[in-house]
Amino acid sequence: MQRNGFRLLVLAALILSVCVIGLGAYTRLTEAGLGCPDWPGCYGFAGVPKTDVHQELAAARYPHAPLEVHKAWNEMLHRYVAGTLGIMILAINVLAWRRLERPRGLPACLLVTVVFQAMLGMWTVTLSLMPVVVMGHLLGGFTTASLLLVLWLRLRPLPMPRSPSRSQLRPSSPFASSTASAGALSLFALLGLAVVIGQIALGGWTAANYAAVVCTQLPLCEVDWQQSFDSSAFSLIQPVHDSYQYGVLDYQQRVTIHVTHRIGAAVTTLVLLLLAWQLWRHSALRQLALLMLGVLCGQVALGITNVVASLPLGVAVAHNLTGMALLLVLVAVNVQVFWLRRPTRHWQGSAARLH
Ligand code: HEM
């Protein structure tokens, strides 16, 4: 397979990972996470039980989990598409090992991530939606998409130099005249990425603990949240319950989580505004700055709509996907800043790989 074909496969996997993440959010929000009480099959079958005989068998096997066909289909569709993504990532690894010039470290990381992600998918079911597993599964999905983006960016064709002389192999760096400003930009880019990851984890914790609708007013909450602040709400290991569906934390704990996510949104906005200002100072990075601000505005608007409209399904799925889009933009910003700061190393590495 040619370089372009390989890159296309990575792009297809990236697009599919976005679909898997969206389907995952839809499955959770339609309360279909336990649509099949077993894993990887559904009531002991490879697909959703269809015939009367199969449905009777399903009822006998899992008397405490009556079959709801539409929920089982949601869950199984998510698993089939996720399985296809796993196969594509395996294919990326096989193809990476067949050609010396292709990166192998990133595909290997992807394979490890997707295998772990499958295990988290299994635990989501077998541990009945334990919040730390649900949040971990969200973060694992976002990590898969991020790694695919980095791989896709890494494979992008490099402009050919006019002369093969070594000096001309160095593209001009927008940072050439200002090392200090480049350092500040790298720092802001990393800080922005860390803050967005933290905010996504907080959002995942809000969703996994069913804390979305405990505060319905803006900007923070109708109750005295400072009075009821309870740091135990963030304890990742919670007491054992038969099921965590609809949440096991008390009202105060849920308010604590919800309000922290909103405060996190304010901090994220501030940090990303500062990053946008830094990016704007470099003409090569202005488009990324605008994209980042646009996605941020959309995400904040969707978050507010979630609150004021009591979590409409479409808006909640969109809030999940836009959170992922924001992460991908931050990943792209960091990759771009990294490459622009190290043009020589990148080019030398690429040149070496080509021979
Ligand atoms: C600033 C950037 C923000 C990011 C990156 C972000 C990210 C996220 C993520 C990743 C989730 C988990 C979604 C899921 O599991 O399906 C989430 C949930 C949530 N977020 Fe945000 N969020 C942001 C801002 C906001 C704002 C401003 C609000 C409200 C004022 C808000 C309200 C919520 C609510 C209510 C949930 C729970 C939704 C559910 O249960 O499905 N978010 N957020």
PDB file of N, CA and C and ligand atoms in Angstrom, residues 21 24-26 28-29 134 138 142 195-196 199-208 210-213 215 218-219 258 261-262 264-266 268-269 272 296 299-307 311 316-317 319-324 326-327, ligand 1:
ATOM      1  N   ILE A  21     -17.287   7.156  19.300  1.00  0.00           N
ATOM      2  CA  ILE A  21     -17.453   8.007  20.482  1.00  0.00           C
ATOM      3  C   ILE A  21     -18.884   8.561  20.534  1.00  0.00           C
ATOM      4  N   GLY A  24     -21.211   5.863  21.482  1.00  0.00           N
ATOM      5  CA  GLY A  24     -21.039   5.559  22.906  1.00  0.00           C
ATOM      6  C   GLY A  24     -21.851   6.533  23.751  1.00  0.00           C
ATOM      7  N   ALA A  25     -21.769   7.827  23.393  1.00  0.00           N
ATOM      8  CA  ALA A  25     -22.522   8.841  24.150  1.00  0.00           C
ATOM      9  C   ALA A  25     -24.019   8.598  23.991  1.00  0.00           C
ATOM     10  N   TYR A  26     -24.423   8.279  22.763  1.00  0.00           N
ATOM     11  CA  TYR A  26     -25.851   8.019  22.505  1.00  0.00           C
ATOM     12  C   TYR A  26     -26.320   6.804  23.316  1.00  0.00           C
ATOM     13  N   ARG A  28     -25.067   5.660  26.142  1.00  0.00           N
ATOM     14  CA  ARG A  28     -25.165   6.016  27.562  1.00  0.00           C
ATOM     15  C   ARG A  28     -26.411   6.861  27.830  1.00  0.00           C
ATOM     16  N   LEU A  29     -26.634   7.851  26.959  1.00  0.00           N
ATOM     17  CA  LEU A  29     -27.723   8.794  27.213  1.00  0.00           C
ATOM     18  C   LEU A  29     -29.109   8.199  26.969  1.00  0.00           C
ATOM     19  N   VAL A 134     -16.752   4.129  33.560  1.00  0.00           N
ATOM     20  CA  VAL A 134     -17.444   4.889  32.513  1.00  0.00           C
ATOM     21  C   VAL A 134     -16.600   6.100  32.098  1.00  0.00           C
ATOM     22  N   LEU A 138     -14.637   6.849  28.479  1.00  0.00           N
ATOM     23  CA  LEU A 138     -14.731   8.105  27.716  1.00  0.00           C
ATOM     24  C   LEU A 138     -13.325   8.622  27.387  1.00  0.00           C
ATOM     25  N   PHE A 142     -11.380   9.119  23.705  1.00  0.00           N
ATOM     26  CA  PHE A 142     -10.795  10.395  23.278  1.00  0.00           C
ATOM     27  C   PHE A 142      -9.290  10.220  22.999  1.00  0.00           C
ATOM     28  N   VAL A 195      -5.384  21.490  30.582  1.00  0.00           N
ATOM     29  CA  VAL A 195      -6.635  22.012  31.154  1.00  0.00           C
ATOM     30  C   VAL A 195      -7.848  21.394  30.446  1.00  0.00           C
ATOM     31  N   VAL A 196      -7.763  21.249  29.128  1.00  0.00           N
ATOM     32  CA  VAL A 196      -8.886  20.649  28.390  1.00  0.00           C
ATOM     33  C   VAL A 196      -9.058  19.184  28.797  1.00  0.00           C
ATOM     34  N   GLN A 199     -10.772  19.188  32.098  1.00  0.00           N
ATOM     35  CA  GLN A 199     -12.183  19.578  31.977  1.00  0.00           C
ATOM     36  C   GLN A 199     -13.015  18.442  31.377  1.00  0.00           C
ATOM     37  N   ILE A 200     -12.428  17.712  30.457  1.00  0.00           N
ATOM     38  CA  ILE A 200     -13.133  16.563  29.868  1.00  0.00           C
ATOM     39  C   ILE A 200     -13.334  15.478  30.934  1.00  0.00           C
ATOM     40  N   ALA A 201     -12.298  15.248  31.746  1.00  0.00           N
ATOM     41  CA  ALA A 201     -12.429  14.245  32.815  1.00  0.00           C
ATOM     42  C   ALA A 201     -13.541  14.665  33.787  1.00  0.00           C
ATOM     43  N   LEU A 202     -13.576  15.967  34.109  1.00  0.00           N
ATOM     44  CA  LEU A 202     -14.642  16.464  34.999  1.00  0.00           C
ATOM     45  C   LEU A 202     -16.026  16.276  34.377  1.00  0.00           C
ATOM     46  N   GLY A 203     -16.107  16.534  33.065  1.00  0.00           N
ATOM     47  CA  GLY A 203     -17.378  16.336  32.361  1.00  0.00           C
ATOM     48  C   GLY A 203     -17.779  14.868  32.393  1.00  0.00           C
ATOM     49  N   GLY A 204     -16.792  13.993  32.162  1.00  0.00           N
ATOM     50  CA  GLY A 204     -17.057  12.555  32.197  1.00  0.00           C
ATOM     51  C   GLY A 204     -17.539  12.127  33.579  1.00  0.00           C
ATOM     52  N   TRP A 205     -16.934  12.737  34.619  1.00  0.00           N
ATOM     53  CA  TRP A 205     -17.329  12.416  36.004  1.00  0.00           C
ATOM     54  C   TRP A 205     -18.757  12.913  36.274  1.00  0.00           C
ATOM     55  N   THR A 206     -19.072  14.092  35.729  1.00  0.00           N
ATOM     56  CA  THR A 206     -20.431  14.645  35.873  1.00  0.00           C
ATOM     57  C   THR A 206     -21.446  13.694  35.246  1.00  0.00           C
ATOM     58  N   ALA A 207     -21.123  13.239  34.035  1.00  0.00           N
ATOM     59  CA  ALA A 207     -22.064  12.368  33.326  1.00  0.00           C
ATOM     60  C   ALA A 207     -22.173  11.003  34.010  1.00  0.00           C
ATOM     61  N   ALA A 208     -21.013  10.426  34.377  1.00  0.00           N
ATOM     62  CA  ALA A 208     -21.014   9.061  34.931  1.00  0.00           C
ATOM     63  C   ALA A 208     -21.728   8.998  36.280  1.00  0.00           C
ATOM     64  N   TYR A 210     -24.329  10.971  37.021  1.00  0.00           N
ATOM     65  CA  TYR A 210     -25.688  11.489  36.815  1.00  0.00           C
ATOM     66  C   TYR A 210     -25.892  12.799  37.586  1.00  0.00           C
ATOM     67  N   ALA A 211     -24.921  13.711  37.387  1.00  0.00           N
ATOM     68  CA  ALA A 211     -24.998  15.002  38.082  1.00  0.00           C
ATOM     69  C   ALA A 211     -25.362  16.136  37.125  1.00  0.00           C
ATOM     70  N   ALA A 212     -25.882  15.779  35.943  1.00  0.00           N
ATOM     71  CA  ALA A 212     -26.105  16.796  34.904  1.00  0.00           C
ATOM     72  C   ALA A 212     -27.219  17.774  35.260  1.00  0.00           C
ATOM     73  N   VAL A 213     -28.260  17.300  35.941  1.00  0.00           N
ATOM     74  CA  VAL A 213     -29.432  18.166  36.111  1.00  0.00           C
ATOM     75  C   VAL A 213     -29.664  18.589  37.578  1.00  0.00           C
ATOM     76  N   CYS A 215     -28.185  21.088  39.086  1.00  0.00           N
ATOM     77  CA  CYS A 215     -28.219  22.554  39.143  1.00  0.00           C
ATOM     78  C   CYS A 215     -28.850  23.027  37.838  1.00  0.00           C
ATOM     79  N   LEU A 218     -28.134  29.460  36.275  1.00  0.00           N
ATOM     80  CA  LEU A 218     -26.818  29.961  35.890  1.00  0.00           C
ATOM     81  C   LEU A 218     -26.445  31.118  36.817  1.00  0.00           C
ATOM     82  N   PRO A 219     -25.213  31.469  37.037  1.00  0.00           N
ATOM     83  CA  PRO A 219     -24.057  30.844  36.397  1.00  0.00           C
ATOM     84  C   PRO A 219     -23.576  29.573  37.118  1.00  0.00           C
ATOM     85  N   HIS A 258     -20.996  18.895  39.748  1.00  0.00           N
ATOM     86  CA  HIS A 258     -21.577  19.744  38.702  1.00  0.00           C
ATOM     87  C   HIS A 258     -20.935  21.145  38.723  1.00  0.00           C
ATOM     88  N   HIS A 261     -17.398  21.292  37.490  1.00  0.00           N
ATOM     89  CA  HIS A 261     -17.297  21.264  36.022  1.00  0.00           C
ATOM     90  C   HIS A 261     -17.573  22.651  35.435  1.00  0.00           C
ATOM     91  N   ARG A 262     -18.496  23.373  36.061  1.00  0.00           N
ATOM     92  CA  ARG A 262     -18.785  24.724  35.541  1.00  0.00           C
ATOM     93  C   ARG A 262     -17.611  25.676  35.823  1.00  0.00           C
ATOM     94  N   GLY A 264     -14.605  24.731  36.143  1.00  0.00           N
ATOM     95  CA  GLY A 264     -13.591  24.237  35.195  1.00  0.00           C
ATOM     96  C   GLY A 264     -13.782  24.864  33.821  1.00  0.00           C
ATOM     97  N   ALA A 265     -15.053  25.047  33.419  1.00  0.00           N
ATOM     98  CA  ALA A 265     -15.319  25.645  32.105  1.00  0.00           C
ATOM     99  C   ALA A 265     -14.800  27.084  32.061  1.00  0.00           C
ATOM    100  N   ALA A 266     -14.954  27.807  33.191  1.00  0.00           N
ATOM    101  CA  ALA A 266     -14.475  29.198  33.235  1.00  0.00           C
ATOM    102  C   ALA A 266     -12.945  29.222  33.139  1.00  0.00           C
ATOM    103  N   THR A 268     -11.030  26.886  31.845  1.00  0.00           N
ATOM    104  CA  THR A 268     -10.653  26.447  30.488  1.00  0.00           C
ATOM    105  C   THR A 268     -10.765  27.615  29.507  1.00  0.00           C
ATOM    106  N   THR A 269     -11.872  28.353  29.621  1.00  0.00           N
ATOM    107  CA  THR A 269     -12.075  29.484  28.705  1.00  0.00           C
ATOM    108  C   THR A 269     -10.948  30.506  28.853  1.00  0.00           C
ATOM    109  N   LEU A 272      -7.655  29.122  27.396  1.00  0.00           N
ATOM    110  CA  LEU A 272      -7.663  29.029  25.931  1.00  0.00           C
ATOM    111  C   LEU A 272      -7.666  30.415  25.279  1.00  0.00           C
ATOM    112  N   LEU A 296     -14.550  26.214  21.133  1.00  0.00           N
ATOM    113  CA  LEU A 296     -14.766  26.523  22.556  1.00  0.00           C
ATOM    114  C   LEU A 296     -16.129  27.190  22.762  1.00  0.00           C
ATOM    115  N   GLN A 299     -18.858  24.717  22.449  1.00  0.00           N
ATOM    116  CA  GLN A 299     -18.916  23.791  23.590  1.00  0.00           C
ATOM    117  C   GLN A 299     -19.573  24.453  24.805  1.00  0.00           C
ATOM    118  N   VAL A 300     -19.222  25.715  25.042  1.00  0.00           N
ATOM    119  CA  VAL A 300     -19.819  26.424  26.191  1.00  0.00           C
ATOM    120  C   VAL A 300     -21.334  26.603  25.947  1.00  0.00           C
ATOM    121  N   ALA A 301     -21.698  26.955  24.703  1.00  0.00           N
ATOM    122  CA  ALA A 301     -23.122  27.141  24.389  1.00  0.00           C
ATOM    123  C   ALA A 301     -23.882  25.821  24.587  1.00  0.00           C
ATOM    124  N   LEU A 302     -23.292  24.708  24.153  1.00  0.00           N
ATOM    125  CA  LEU A 302     -23.963  23.406  24.307  1.00  0.00           C
ATOM    126  C   LEU A 302     -24.078  23.037  25.787  1.00  0.00           C
ATOM    127  N   GLY A 303     -23.021  23.328  26.561  1.00  0.00           N
ATOM    128  CA  GLY A 303     -23.051  23.040  27.999  1.00  0.00           C
ATOM    129  C   GLY A 303     -24.176  23.804  28.671  1.00  0.00           C
ATOM    130  N   ILE A 304     -24.291  25.102  28.331  1.00  0.00           N
ATOM    131  CA  ILE A 304     -25.347  25.932  28.938  1.00  0.00           C
ATOM    132  C   ILE A 304     -26.729  25.399  28.520  1.00  0.00           C
ATOM    133  N   THR A 305     -26.856  25.001  27.255  1.00  0.00           N
ATOM    134  CA  THR A 305     -28.143  24.450  26.788  1.00  0.00           C
ATOM    135  C   THR A 305     -28.483  23.168  27.545  1.00  0.00           C
ATOM    136  N   ASN A 306     -27.462  22.328  27.800  1.00  0.00           N
ATOM    137  CA  ASN A 306     -27.689  21.117  28.603  1.00  0.00           C
ATOM    138  C   ASN A 306     -28.354  21.465  29.927  1.00  0.00           C
ATOM    139  N   VAL A 307     -27.861  22.538  30.533  1.00  0.00           N
ATOM    140  CA  VAL A 307     -28.362  22.918  31.862  1.00  0.00           C
ATOM    141  C   VAL A 307     -29.766  23.504  31.777  1.00  0.00           C
ATOM    142  N   LEU A 311     -30.843  18.629  29.620  1.00  0.00           N
ATOM    143  CA  LEU A 311     -30.125  17.563  28.931  1.00  0.00           C
ATOM    144  C   LEU A 311     -30.882  16.935  27.749  1.00  0.00           C
ATOM    145  N   ALA A 316     -26.790  16.784  24.344  1.00  0.00           N
ATOM    146  CA  ALA A 316     -25.829  16.078  25.202  1.00  0.00           C
ATOM    147  C   ALA A 316     -24.815  15.291  24.357  1.00  0.00           C
ATOM    148  N   VAL A 317     -25.301  14.668  23.268  1.00  0.00           N
ATOM    149  CA  VAL A 317     -24.363  13.956  22.384  1.00  0.00           C
ATOM    150  C   VAL A 317     -23.419  14.972  21.727  1.00  0.00           C
ATOM    151  N   HIS A 319     -22.483  17.821  22.922  1.00  0.00           N
ATOM    152  CA  HIS A 319     -21.539  18.335  23.925  1.00  0.00           C
ATOM    153  C   HIS A 319     -20.364  17.360  24.074  1.00  0.00           C
ATOM    154  N   ASN A 320     -20.670  16.075  24.005  1.00  0.00           N
ATOM    155  CA  ASN A 320     -19.615  15.061  24.062  1.00  0.00           C
ATOM    156  C   ASN A 320     -18.698  15.199  22.846  1.00  0.00           C
ATOM    157  N   LEU A 321     -19.299  15.260  21.645  1.00  0.00           N
ATOM    158  CA  LEU A 321     -18.488  15.287  20.417  1.00  0.00           C
ATOM    159  C   LEU A 321     -17.709  16.591  20.276  1.00  0.00           C
ATOM    160  N   THR A 322     -18.305  17.689  20.737  1.00  0.00           N
ATOM    161  CA  THR A 322     -17.594  18.969  20.626  1.00  0.00           C
ATOM    162  C   THR A 322     -16.444  19.014  21.638  1.00  0.00           C
ATOM    163  N   GLY A 323     -16.646  18.344  22.790  1.00  0.00           N
ATOM    164  CA  GLY A 323     -15.541  18.226  23.752  1.00  0.00           C
ATOM    165  C   GLY A 323     -14.377  17.495  23.101  1.00  0.00           C
ATOM    166  N   MET A 324     -14.709  16.445  22.343  1.00  0.00           N
ATOM    167  CA  MET A 324     -13.651  15.711  21.659  1.00  0.00           C
ATOM    168  C   MET A 324     -12.998  16.582  20.574  1.00  0.00           C
ATOM    169  N   LEU A 326     -12.674  19.753  20.612  1.00  0.00           N
ATOM    170  CA  LEU A 326     -11.787  20.723  21.277  1.00  0.00           C
ATOM    171  C   LEU A 326     -10.451  20.055  21.619  1.00  0.00           C
ATOM    172  N   LEU A 327     -10.537  18.819  22.105  1.00  0.00           N
ATOM    173  CA  LEU A 327      -9.307  18.091  22.427  1.00  0.00           C
ATOM    174  C   LEU A 327      -8.461  17.904  21.160  1.00  0.00           C
TER     175      LEU A 327
HETATM  176  C1  HEM B   1     -15.391  24.623  28.409  1.00  0.00           C
HETATM  177  C2  HEM B   1     -15.374  23.507  27.908  1.00  0.00           C
HETATM  178  C3  HEM B   1     -16.151  22.263  28.277  1.00  0.00           C
HETATM  179  C4  HEM B   1     -15.717  21.020  27.994  1.00  0.00           C
HETATM  180  C5  HEM B   1     -14.413  20.636  27.303  1.00  0.00           C
HETATM  181  C6  HEM B   1     -16.725  20.102  28.476  1.00  0.00           C
HETATM  182  C7  HEM B   1     -16.649  18.724  28.335  1.00  0.00           C
HETATM  183  C8  HEM B   1     -17.592  17.831  28.777  1.00  0.00           C
HETATM  184  C9  HEM B   1     -17.545  16.406  28.570  1.00  0.00           C
HETATM  185  C10 HEM B   1     -16.461  15.663  27.799  1.00  0.00           C
HETATM  186  C11 HEM B   1     -18.634  15.864  29.156  1.00  0.00           C
HETATM  187  C12 HEM B   1     -18.972  14.375  29.231  1.00  0.00           C
HETATM  188  C13 HEM B   1     -19.955  14.028  28.145  1.00  0.00           C
HETATM  189  C14 HEM B   1     -20.315  12.580  28.115  1.00  0.00           C
HETATM  190  O1  HEM B   1     -19.875  11.777  28.932  1.00  0.00           O
HETATM  191  O2  HEM B   1     -21.080  12.204  27.209  1.00  0.00           O
HETATM  192  C15 HEM B   1     -19.382  16.947  29.744  1.00  0.00           C
HETATM  193  C16 HEM B   1     -20.561  16.791  30.444  1.00  0.00           C
HETATM  194  C17 HEM B   1     -21.342  17.836  30.872  1.00  0.00           C
HETATM  195  N1  HEM B   1     -21.071  19.181  30.752  1.00  0.00           N
HETATM  196 FE1  HEM B   1     -19.437  20.000  29.921  1.00  0.00          FE
HETATM  197  N2  HEM B   1     -17.759  20.817  29.046  1.00  0.00           N
HETATM  198  C18 HEM B   1     -17.465  22.150  28.936  1.00  0.00           C
HETATM  199  C19 HEM B   1     -18.268  23.194  29.366  1.00  0.00           C
HETATM  200  C20 HEM B   1     -19.494  23.068  29.981  1.00  0.00           C
HETATM  201  C21 HEM B   1     -20.335  24.157  30.429  1.00  0.00           C
HETATM  202  C22 HEM B   1     -20.005  25.631  30.272  1.00  0.00           C
HETATM  203  C23 HEM B   1     -21.435  23.597  30.990  1.00  0.00           C
HETATM  204  C24 HEM B   1     -22.643  24.273  31.627  1.00  0.00           C
HETATM  205  C25 HEM B   1     -22.724  25.511  31.996  1.00  0.00           C
HETATM  206  C26 HEM B   1     -21.319  22.171  30.909  1.00  0.00           C
HETATM  207  C27 HEM B   1     -22.248  21.243  31.365  1.00  0.00           C
HETATM  208  C28 HEM B   1     -22.128  19.885  31.289  1.00  0.00           C
HETATM  209  C29 HEM B   1     -23.125  18.943  31.776  1.00  0.00           C
HETATM  210  C30 HEM B   1     -24.458  19.291  32.425  1.00  0.00           C
HETATM  211  C31 HEM B   1     -22.624  17.658  31.504  1.00  0.00           C
HETATM  212  C32 HEM B   1     -23.293  16.302  31.790  1.00  0.00           C
HETATM  213  C33 HEM B   1     -23.905  15.804  30.502  1.00  0.00           C
HETATM  214  C34 HEM B   1     -24.362  14.362  30.552  1.00  0.00           C
HETATM  215  O3  HEM B   1     -24.710  13.835  31.613  1.00  0.00           O
HETATM  216  O4  HEM B   1     -24.413  13.757  29.469  1.00  0.00           O
HETATM  217  N3  HEM B   1     -20.116  21.880  30.290  1.00  0.00           N
HETATM  218  N4  HEM B   1     -18.724  18.135  29.496  1.00  0.00           N
END
